Coordinates of C-alpha atoms (C1' of nucleotides) in Angstrom, one line a residue:
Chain N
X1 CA -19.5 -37.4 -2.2
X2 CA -17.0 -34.5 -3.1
X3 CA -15.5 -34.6 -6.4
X4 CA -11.3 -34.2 -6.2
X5 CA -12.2 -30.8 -7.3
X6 CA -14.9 -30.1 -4.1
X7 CA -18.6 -29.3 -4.0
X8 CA -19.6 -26.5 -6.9
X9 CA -21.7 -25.0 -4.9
X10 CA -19.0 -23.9 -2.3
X11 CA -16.3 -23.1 -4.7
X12 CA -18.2 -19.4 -5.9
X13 CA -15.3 -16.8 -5.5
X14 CA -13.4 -18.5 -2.5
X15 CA -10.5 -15.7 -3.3
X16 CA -12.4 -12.5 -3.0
X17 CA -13.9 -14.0 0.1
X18 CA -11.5 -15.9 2.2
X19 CA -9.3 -12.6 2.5
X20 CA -12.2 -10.4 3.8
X21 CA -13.3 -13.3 6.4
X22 CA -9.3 -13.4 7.4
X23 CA -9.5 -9.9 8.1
X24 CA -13.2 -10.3 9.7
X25 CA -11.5 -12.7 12.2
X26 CA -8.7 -10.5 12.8
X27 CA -11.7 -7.1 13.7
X28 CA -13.8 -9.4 15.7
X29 CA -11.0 -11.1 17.6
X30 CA -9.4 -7.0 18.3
X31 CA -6.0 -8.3 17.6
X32 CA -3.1 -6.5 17.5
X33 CA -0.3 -6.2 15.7
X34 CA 1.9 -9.2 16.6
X35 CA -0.6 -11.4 17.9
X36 CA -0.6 -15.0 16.4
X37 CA -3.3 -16.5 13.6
X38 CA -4.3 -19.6 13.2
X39 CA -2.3 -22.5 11.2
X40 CA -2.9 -22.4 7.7
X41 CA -4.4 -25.5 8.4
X42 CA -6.6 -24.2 10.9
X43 CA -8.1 -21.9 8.9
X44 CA -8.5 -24.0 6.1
X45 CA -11.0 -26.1 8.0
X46 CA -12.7 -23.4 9.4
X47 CA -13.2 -21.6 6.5
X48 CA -13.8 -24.7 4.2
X49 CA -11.3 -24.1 1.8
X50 CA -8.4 -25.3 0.3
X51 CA -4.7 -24.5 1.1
X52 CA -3.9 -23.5 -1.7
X53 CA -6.6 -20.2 -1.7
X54 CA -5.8 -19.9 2.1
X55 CA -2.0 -18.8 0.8
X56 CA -2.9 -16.9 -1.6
X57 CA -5.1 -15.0 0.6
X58 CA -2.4 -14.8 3.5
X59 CA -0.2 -13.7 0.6
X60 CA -2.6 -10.6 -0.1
X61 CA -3.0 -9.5 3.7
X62 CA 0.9 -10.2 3.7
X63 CA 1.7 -8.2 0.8
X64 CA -0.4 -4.7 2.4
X65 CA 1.5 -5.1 5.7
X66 CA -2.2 -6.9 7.6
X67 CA -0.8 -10.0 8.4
X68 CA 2.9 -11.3 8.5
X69 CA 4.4 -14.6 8.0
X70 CA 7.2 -16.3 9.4
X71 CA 8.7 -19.4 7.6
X72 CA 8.7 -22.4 9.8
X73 CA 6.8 -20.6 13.1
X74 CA 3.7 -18.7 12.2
X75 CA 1.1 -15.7 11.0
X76 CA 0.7 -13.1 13.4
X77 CA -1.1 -9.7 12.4
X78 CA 1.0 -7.3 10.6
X79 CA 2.4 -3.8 11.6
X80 CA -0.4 -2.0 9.4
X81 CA 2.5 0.1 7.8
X82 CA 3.2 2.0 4.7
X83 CA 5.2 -0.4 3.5
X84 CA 3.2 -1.5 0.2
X85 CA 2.6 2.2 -0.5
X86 CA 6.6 2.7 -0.3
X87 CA 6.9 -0.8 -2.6
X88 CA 4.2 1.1 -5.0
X89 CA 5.9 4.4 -5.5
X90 CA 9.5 3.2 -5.9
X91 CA 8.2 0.6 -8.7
X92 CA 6.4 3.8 -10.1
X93 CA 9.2 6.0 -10.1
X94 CA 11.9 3.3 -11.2
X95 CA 9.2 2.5 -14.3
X96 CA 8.5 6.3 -15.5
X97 CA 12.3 6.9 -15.1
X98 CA 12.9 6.9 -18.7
X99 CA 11.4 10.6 -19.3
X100 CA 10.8 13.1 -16.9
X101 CA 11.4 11.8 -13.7
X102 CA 7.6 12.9 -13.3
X103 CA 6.9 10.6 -9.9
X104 CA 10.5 11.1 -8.5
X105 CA 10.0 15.0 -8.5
X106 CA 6.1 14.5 -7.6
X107 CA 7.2 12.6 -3.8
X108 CA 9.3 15.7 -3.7
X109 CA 6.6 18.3 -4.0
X110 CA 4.6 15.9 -1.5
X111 CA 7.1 16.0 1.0
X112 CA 7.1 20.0 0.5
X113 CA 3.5 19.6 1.3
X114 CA 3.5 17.9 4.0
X115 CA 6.2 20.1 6.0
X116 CA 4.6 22.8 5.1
X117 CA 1.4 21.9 6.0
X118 CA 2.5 20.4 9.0
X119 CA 4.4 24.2 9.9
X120 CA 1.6 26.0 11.9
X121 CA 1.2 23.2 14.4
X122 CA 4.4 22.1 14.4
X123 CA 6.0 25.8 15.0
X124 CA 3.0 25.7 18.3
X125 CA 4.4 22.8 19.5
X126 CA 7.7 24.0 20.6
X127 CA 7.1 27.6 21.6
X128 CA 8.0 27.8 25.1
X129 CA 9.8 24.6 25.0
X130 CA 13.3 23.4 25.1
X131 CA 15.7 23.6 22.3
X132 CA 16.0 21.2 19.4
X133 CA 19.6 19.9 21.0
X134 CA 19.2 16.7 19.1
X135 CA 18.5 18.3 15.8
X136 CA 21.8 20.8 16.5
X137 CA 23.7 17.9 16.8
X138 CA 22.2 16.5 13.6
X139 CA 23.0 19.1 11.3
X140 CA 26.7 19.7 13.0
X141 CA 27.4 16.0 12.1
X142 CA 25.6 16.7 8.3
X143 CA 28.6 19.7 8.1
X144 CA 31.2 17.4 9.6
X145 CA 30.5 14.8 6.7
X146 CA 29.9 17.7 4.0
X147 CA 33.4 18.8 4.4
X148 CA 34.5 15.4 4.8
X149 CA 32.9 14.8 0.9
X150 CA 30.6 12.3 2.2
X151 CA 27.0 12.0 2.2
X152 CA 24.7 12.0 5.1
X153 CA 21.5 10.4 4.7
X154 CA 21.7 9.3 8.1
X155 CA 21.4 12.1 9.6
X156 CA 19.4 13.6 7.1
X157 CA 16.4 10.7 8.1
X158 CA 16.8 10.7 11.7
X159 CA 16.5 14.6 11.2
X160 CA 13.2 14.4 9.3
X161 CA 11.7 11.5 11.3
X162 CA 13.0 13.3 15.1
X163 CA 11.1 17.4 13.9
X164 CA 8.1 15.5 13.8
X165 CA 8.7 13.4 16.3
X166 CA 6.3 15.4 18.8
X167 CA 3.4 15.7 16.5
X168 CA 0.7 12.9 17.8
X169 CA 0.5 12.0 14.8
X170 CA 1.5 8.4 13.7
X171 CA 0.5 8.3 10.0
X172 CA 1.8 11.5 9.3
X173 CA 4.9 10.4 11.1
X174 CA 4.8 7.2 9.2
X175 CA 3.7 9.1 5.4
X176 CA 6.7 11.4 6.0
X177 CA 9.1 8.7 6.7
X178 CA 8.1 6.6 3.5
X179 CA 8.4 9.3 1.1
X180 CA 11.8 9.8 2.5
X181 CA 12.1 6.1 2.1
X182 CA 11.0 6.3 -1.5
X183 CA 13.4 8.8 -2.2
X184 CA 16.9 7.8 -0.9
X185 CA 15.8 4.4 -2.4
X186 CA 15.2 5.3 -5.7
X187 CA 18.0 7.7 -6.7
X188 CA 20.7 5.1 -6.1
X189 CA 18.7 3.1 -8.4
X190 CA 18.5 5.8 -11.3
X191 CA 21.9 6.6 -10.8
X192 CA 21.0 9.8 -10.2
X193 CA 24.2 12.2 -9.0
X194 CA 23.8 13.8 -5.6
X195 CA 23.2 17.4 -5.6
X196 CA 26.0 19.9 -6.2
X197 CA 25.0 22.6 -4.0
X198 CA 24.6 20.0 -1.1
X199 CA 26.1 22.6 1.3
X200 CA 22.7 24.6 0.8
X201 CA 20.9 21.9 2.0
X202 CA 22.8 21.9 5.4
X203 CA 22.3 25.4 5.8
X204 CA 18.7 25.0 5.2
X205 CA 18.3 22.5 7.7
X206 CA 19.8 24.8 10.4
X207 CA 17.7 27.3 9.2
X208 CA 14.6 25.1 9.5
X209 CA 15.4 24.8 13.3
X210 CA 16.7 28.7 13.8
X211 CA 12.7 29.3 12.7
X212 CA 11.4 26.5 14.7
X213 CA 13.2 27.8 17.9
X214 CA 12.5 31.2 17.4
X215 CA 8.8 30.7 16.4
X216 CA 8.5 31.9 13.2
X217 CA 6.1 30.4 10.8
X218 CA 6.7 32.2 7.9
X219 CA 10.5 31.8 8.1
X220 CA 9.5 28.5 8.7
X221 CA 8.1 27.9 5.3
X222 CA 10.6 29.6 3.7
X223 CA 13.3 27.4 5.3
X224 CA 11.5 24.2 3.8
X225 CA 11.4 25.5 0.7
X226 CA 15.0 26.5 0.3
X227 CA 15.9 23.0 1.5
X228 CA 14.4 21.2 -0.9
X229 CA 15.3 23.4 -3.5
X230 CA 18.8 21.6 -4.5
X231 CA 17.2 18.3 -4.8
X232 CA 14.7 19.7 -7.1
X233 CA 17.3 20.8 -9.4
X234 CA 19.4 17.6 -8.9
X235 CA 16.2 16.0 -10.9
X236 CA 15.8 18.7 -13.6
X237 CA 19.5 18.5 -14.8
X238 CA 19.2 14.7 -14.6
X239 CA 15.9 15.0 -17.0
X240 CA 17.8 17.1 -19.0
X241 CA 20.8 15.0 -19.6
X242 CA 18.6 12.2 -19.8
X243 CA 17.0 13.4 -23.0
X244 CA 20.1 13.7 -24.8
X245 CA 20.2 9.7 -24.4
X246 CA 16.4 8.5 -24.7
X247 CA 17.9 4.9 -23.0
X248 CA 16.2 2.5 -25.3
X249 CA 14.4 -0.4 -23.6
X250 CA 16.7 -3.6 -23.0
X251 CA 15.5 -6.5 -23.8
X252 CA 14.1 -8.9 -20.9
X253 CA 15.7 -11.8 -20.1
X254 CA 12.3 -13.8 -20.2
X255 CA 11.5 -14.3 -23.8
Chain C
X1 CA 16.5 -36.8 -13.4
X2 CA 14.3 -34.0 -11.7
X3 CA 12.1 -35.6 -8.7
X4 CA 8.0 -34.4 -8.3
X5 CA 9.4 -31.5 -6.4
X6 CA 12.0 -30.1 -8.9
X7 CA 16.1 -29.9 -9.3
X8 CA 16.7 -28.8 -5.6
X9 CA 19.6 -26.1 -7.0
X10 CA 16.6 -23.7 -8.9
X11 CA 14.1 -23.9 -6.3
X12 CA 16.1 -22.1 -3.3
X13 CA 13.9 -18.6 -2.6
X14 CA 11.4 -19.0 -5.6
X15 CA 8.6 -16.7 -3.1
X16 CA 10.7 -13.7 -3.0
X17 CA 12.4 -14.0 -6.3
X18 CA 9.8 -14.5 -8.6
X19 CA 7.7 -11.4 -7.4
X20 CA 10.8 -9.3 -8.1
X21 CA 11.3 -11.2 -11.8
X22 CA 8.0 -10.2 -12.8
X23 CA 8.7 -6.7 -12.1
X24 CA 12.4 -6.5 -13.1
X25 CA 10.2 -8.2 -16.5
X26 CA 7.8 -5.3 -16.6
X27 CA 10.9 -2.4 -16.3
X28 CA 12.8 -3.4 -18.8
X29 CA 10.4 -3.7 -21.2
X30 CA 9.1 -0.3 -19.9
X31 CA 5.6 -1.5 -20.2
X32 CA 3.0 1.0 -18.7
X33 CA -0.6 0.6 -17.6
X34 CA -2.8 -1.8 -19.2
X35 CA 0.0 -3.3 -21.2
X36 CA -0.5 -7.3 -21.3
X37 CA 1.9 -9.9 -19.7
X38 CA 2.7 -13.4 -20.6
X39 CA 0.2 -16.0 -19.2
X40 CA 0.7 -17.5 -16.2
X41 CA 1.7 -20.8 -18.2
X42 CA 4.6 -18.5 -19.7
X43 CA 5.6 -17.4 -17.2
X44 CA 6.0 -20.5 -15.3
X45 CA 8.3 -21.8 -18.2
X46 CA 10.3 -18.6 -18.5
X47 CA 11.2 -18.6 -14.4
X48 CA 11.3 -22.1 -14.3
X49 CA 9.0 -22.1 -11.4
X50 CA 5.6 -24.2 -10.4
X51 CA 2.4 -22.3 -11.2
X52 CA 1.5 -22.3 -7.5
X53 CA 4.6 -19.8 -7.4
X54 CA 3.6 -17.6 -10.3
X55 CA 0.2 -17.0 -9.2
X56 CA 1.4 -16.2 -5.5
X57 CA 3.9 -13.9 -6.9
X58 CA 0.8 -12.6 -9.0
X59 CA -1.3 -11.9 -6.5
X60 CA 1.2 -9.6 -4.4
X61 CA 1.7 -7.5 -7.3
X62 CA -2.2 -7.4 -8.1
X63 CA -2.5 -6.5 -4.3
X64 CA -0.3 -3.7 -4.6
X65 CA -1.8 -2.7 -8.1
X66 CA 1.0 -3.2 -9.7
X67 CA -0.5 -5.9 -12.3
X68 CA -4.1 -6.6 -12.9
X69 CA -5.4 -9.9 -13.7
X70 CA -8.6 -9.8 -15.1
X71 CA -10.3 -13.7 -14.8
X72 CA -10.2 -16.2 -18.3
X73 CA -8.9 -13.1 -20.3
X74 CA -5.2 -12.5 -19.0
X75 CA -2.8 -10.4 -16.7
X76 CA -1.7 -6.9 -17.2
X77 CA 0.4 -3.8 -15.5
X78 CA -1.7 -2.6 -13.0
X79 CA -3.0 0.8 -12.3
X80 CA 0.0 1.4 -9.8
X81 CA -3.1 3.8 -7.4
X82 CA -3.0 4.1 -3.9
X83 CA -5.3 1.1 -3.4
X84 CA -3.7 -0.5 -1.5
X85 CA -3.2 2.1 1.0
X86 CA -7.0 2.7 1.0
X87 CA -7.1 -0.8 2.5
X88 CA -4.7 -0.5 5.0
X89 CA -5.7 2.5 6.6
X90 CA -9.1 1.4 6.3
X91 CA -8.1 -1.6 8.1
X92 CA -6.3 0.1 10.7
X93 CA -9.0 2.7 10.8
X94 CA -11.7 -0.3 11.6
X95 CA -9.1 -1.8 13.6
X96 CA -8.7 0.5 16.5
X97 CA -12.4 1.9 16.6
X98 CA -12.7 -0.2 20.6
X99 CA -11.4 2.9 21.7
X100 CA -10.0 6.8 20.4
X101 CA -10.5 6.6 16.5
X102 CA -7.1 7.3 16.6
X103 CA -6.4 6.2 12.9
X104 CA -9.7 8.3 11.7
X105 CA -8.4 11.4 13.7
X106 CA -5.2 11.3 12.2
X107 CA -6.4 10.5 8.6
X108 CA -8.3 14.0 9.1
X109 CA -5.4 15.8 10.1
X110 CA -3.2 14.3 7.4
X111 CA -6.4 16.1 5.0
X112 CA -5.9 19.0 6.6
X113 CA -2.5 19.2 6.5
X114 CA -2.2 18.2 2.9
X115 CA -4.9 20.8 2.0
X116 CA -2.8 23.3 4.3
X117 CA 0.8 22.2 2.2
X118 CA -0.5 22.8 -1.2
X119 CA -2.7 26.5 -0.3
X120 CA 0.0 28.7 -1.7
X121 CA 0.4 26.7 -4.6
X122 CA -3.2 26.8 -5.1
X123 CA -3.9 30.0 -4.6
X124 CA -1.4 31.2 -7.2
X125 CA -2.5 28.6 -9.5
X126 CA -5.7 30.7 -9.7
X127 CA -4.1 33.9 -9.6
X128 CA -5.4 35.6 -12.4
X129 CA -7.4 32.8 -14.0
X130 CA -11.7 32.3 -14.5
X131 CA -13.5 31.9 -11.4
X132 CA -14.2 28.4 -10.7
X133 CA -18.3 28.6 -11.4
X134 CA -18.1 24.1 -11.6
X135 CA -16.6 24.5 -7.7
X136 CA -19.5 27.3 -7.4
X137 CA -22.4 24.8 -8.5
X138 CA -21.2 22.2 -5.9
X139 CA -21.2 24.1 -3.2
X140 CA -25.1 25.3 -4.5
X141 CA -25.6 21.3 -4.6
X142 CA -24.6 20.8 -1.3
X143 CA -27.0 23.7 0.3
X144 CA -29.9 22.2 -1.8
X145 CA -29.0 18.8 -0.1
X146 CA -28.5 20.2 3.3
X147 CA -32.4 22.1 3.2
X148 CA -34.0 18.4 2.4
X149 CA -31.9 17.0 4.8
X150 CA -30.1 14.9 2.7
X151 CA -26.1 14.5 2.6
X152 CA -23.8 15.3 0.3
X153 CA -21.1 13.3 -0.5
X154 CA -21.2 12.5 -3.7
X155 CA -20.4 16.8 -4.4
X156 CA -18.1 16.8 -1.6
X157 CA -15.7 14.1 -3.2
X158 CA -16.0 16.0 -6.2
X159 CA -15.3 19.4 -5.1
X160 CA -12.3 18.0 -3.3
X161 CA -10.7 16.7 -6.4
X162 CA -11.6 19.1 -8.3
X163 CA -10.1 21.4 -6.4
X164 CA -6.9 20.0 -7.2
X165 CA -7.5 19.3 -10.5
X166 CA -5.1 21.7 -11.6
X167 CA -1.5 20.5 -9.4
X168 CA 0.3 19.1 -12.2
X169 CA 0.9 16.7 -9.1
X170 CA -0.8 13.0 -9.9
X171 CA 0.5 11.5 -6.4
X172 CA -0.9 14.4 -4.3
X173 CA -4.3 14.2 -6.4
X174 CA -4.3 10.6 -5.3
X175 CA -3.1 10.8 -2.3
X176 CA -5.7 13.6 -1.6
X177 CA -8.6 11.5 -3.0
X178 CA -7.8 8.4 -1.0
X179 CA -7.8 9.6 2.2
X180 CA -11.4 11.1 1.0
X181 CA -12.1 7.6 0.1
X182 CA -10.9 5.9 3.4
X183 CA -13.1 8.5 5.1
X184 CA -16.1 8.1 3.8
X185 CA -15.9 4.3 3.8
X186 CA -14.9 4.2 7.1
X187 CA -17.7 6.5 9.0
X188 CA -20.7 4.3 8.0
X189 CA -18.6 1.1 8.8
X190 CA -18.1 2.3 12.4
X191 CA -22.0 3.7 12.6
X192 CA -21.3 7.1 13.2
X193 CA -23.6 9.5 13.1
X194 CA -22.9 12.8 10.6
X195 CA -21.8 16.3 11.9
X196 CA -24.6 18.2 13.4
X197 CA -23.3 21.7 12.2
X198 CA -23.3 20.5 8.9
X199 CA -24.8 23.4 7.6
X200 CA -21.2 24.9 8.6
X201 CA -19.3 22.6 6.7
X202 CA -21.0 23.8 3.3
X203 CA -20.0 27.8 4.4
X204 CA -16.7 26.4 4.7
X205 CA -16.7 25.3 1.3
X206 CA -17.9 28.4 0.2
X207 CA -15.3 30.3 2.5
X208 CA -12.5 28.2 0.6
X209 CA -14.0 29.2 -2.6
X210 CA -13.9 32.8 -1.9
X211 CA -10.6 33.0 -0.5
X212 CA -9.3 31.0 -3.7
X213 CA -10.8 33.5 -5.7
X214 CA -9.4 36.6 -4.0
X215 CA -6.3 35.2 -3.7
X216 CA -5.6 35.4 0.1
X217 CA -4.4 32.7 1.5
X218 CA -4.7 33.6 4.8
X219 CA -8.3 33.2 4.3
X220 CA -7.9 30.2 2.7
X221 CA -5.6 28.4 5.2
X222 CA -8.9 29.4 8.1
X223 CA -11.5 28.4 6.1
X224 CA -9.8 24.9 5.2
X225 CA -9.2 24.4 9.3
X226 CA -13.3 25.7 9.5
X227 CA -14.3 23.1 7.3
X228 CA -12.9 20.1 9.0
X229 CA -13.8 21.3 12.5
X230 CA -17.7 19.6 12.2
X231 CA -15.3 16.3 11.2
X232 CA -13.0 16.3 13.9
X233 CA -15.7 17.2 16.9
X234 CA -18.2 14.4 15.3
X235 CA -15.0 12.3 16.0
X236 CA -14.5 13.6 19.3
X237 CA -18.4 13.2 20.5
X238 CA -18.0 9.6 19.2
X239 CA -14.8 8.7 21.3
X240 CA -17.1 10.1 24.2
X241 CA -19.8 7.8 23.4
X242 CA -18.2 4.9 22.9
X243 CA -16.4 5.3 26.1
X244 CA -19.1 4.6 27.6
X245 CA -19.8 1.5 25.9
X246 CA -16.4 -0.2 26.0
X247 CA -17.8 -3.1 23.1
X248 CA -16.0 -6.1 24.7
X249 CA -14.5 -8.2 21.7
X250 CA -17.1 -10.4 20.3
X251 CA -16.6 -14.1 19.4
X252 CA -15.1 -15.3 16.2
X253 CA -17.1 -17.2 13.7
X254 CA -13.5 -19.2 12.8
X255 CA -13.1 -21.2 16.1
Chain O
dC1 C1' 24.6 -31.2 19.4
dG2 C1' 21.2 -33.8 16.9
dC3 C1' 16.4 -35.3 16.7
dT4 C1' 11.6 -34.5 16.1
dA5 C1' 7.3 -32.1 15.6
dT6 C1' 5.1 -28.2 13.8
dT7 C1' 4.5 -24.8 10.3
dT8 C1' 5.2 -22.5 6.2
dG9 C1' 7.0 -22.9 1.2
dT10 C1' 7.1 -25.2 -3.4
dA11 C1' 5.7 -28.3 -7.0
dC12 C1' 2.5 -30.9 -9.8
dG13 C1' -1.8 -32.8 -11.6
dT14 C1' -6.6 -32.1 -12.4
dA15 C1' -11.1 -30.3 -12.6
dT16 C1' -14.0 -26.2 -13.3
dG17 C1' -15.7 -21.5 -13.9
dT18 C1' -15.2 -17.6 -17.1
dA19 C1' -14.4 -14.6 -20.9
dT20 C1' -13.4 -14.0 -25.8
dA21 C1' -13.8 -15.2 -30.6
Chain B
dC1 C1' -23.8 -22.1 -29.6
dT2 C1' -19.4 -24.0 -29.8
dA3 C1' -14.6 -23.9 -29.2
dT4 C1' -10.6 -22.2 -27.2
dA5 C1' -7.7 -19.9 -23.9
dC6 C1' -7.2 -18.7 -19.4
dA7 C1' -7.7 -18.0 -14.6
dT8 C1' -9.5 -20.2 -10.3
dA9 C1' -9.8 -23.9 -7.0
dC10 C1' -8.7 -28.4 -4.8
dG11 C1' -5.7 -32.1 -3.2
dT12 C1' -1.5 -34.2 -2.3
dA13 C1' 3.3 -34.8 -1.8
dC14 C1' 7.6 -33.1 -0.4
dA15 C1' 11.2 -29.4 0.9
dA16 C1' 12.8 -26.0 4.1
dA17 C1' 12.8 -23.3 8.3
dT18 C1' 11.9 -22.9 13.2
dA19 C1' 11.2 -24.3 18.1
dG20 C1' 11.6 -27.4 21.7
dC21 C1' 13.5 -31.5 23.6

DNA sequence: CGCTATTTGTACGTATGTATA
DNA sequence: CTATACATACGTACAAATAGC
């Protein structure tokens, strides 16, 4: 009856189709993240389609963070994160690296954005309440390294991911930590030198957190500003030197 | 010499590898939007992997927009948007509608915090500069629409990105007009009604507009929080609702 | 520890729809 | 309209990882 190839009538756009019935399943079932899928074989047979297309569309749902495969056990829904948006914007800011670092300095003024915007409410949420001890201890370690010579992106994430830490917000919580992702991940890629005045940052830090404590807003902003300041310039005087040498495209190693 | 499945040495993580080989291909060629890229039969050839391989590789990166294959014509470097964090969040957003609307809440507060982040930009971005009579016509759309009754989001969309127009910041632009786009696809998908008080939400354009205009950002930052208050308590009267109604899961069509 | 069953990963061949020239 | 190039889908066989015995 079927032809090796199947039925022609079946076979419309199998693609388009078997990932938005995979994520139908998913809605109507109210998984959660973490809760297992069918076989690939299952769902072959209950979607009528090959295994081939059934990959591919797993592949799809896998590659936006909706469903996740383990090799040898399983599918199980997916932690919905911003990982494919992180995967996105470092492959955009490696690619435009040859020029003006456009992107790079663009997830910078986002992240400006974002603290700022987030200021008002966040500055609300801690009148009247205890001290940032955790975030003291933060920026004392940051100094500790400074004078050391080190680095200390460490502390520097756990202290951007713990100020918003009471802000009922999971995707901003989640945006905020991805851009910082996309950042330390892509200047160790470019090659791009830390900032010189990295002391600055430090003291910005602590300055974020004397306006925090002491409910000032405007002080607040400033703060945020000022801290971001030295990585903006980090990126301008790596434009700069990288116009001197334009970096002429390699040539790929697929021919 | 080689069996049906292939040597056994060049076939040891072929998944995770060629995904990364396509775009380590794409970077060092520096190729940008819309360039072309070898067929998939080239491709095979030049990795010295199975099709199936190539075209799941393929389809990650077209998922995550960073190629696009258009079908019987060829592949090419994708659009790099935020695509695929539209369909995520919308996802989630659908996802977790049994109960709070959590994820639409918080996509609204992200808006309003992004719109927040970037007001003294803004505002001093139109220090000085014409009065924005195209924002001005939207807003007189919208009041037309809200006198037959009719909605408006076809003005609203644009007034929102074209209130941004002028950033110099592509990602926030995006960004900006995603979450618009996750929004609006996500209300009728979960039935709910619109605002009441929509009538308010076009004065809060108008309030935005003015404040933009006379430069006082003050003005601007209350008027922005004015104009997503209909959003947020539509939210709120729909959590109420719905509480009512729990919606026990419904049963798969895959069984 | 090894053995086995289950499940995902890779490879290859082939047939067919689709867009371009 | 025909021819060509290309992506799409199916089926099958085998490899690799994982879990449980």
């Amino acid at each position: 009856m079927n032809t090796a190839a199947g039925s022609s009538v079946a076979r419309r756009k199998a693609q388009w189709s078997t990932v938005e019935e995979i994520k139908q399943y998913i809605l109507e079932l109210r998984l959660h993240p973490g809760d297992p899928l069918p076989t690939e074989t299952e769902l072959c047979e209950a979607l009528g389609v090959s295994r081939s297309s059934v990959r591919e569309a797993m592949r799809t749902l896998s590659s936006l963070d909706i469903v996740e495969v383990r090799h040898g056990h399983g599918s199980f829904v997916g932690g919905l994160s911003m990982s494919p948006l992180v995967s996105g914007l470092i492959f955009r800011s490696v690619l435009d690296s040859e020029g003006d670092l456009r992107t790079l300095r663009e997830v910078v003024d986002l992240r400006i954005a974002l603290d700022l915007g987030t200021a008002e409410e966040l500055v609300e949420l801690h009148r009247g309440g205890p001290p940032r001890d955790d975030l003291r201890g933060l920026v004392e370690r940051m100094r500790q390294h400074t004078a050391r010579g080190e680095g200390f992106a460490e502390e520097d994430g756990a202290f951007h991911r713990e100020l918003l830490a009471g802000l009922d917000n999971t995707i901003v919580r989640q945006l905020v930590s991805a851009l910082w992702e996309v950042h330390t991940e892509v200047v160790p890629k470019l090659g791009l030198p830390p900032a010189r005045d990295i002391d600055k940052t430090v003291e910005a830090h602590e300055a974020m957190l004397d306006a925090l404590e002491a409910g000032d807003v405007e002080a607040y902003r400033t703060a945020v500003a000022d801290h971001y300041q030295p990585l903006l310039t980090a990126i301008e005087a790596a434009v700069a030197s990288n116009s001197a040498t334009p970096a002429a495209p390699r040539e790929a190693r697929i021919s």
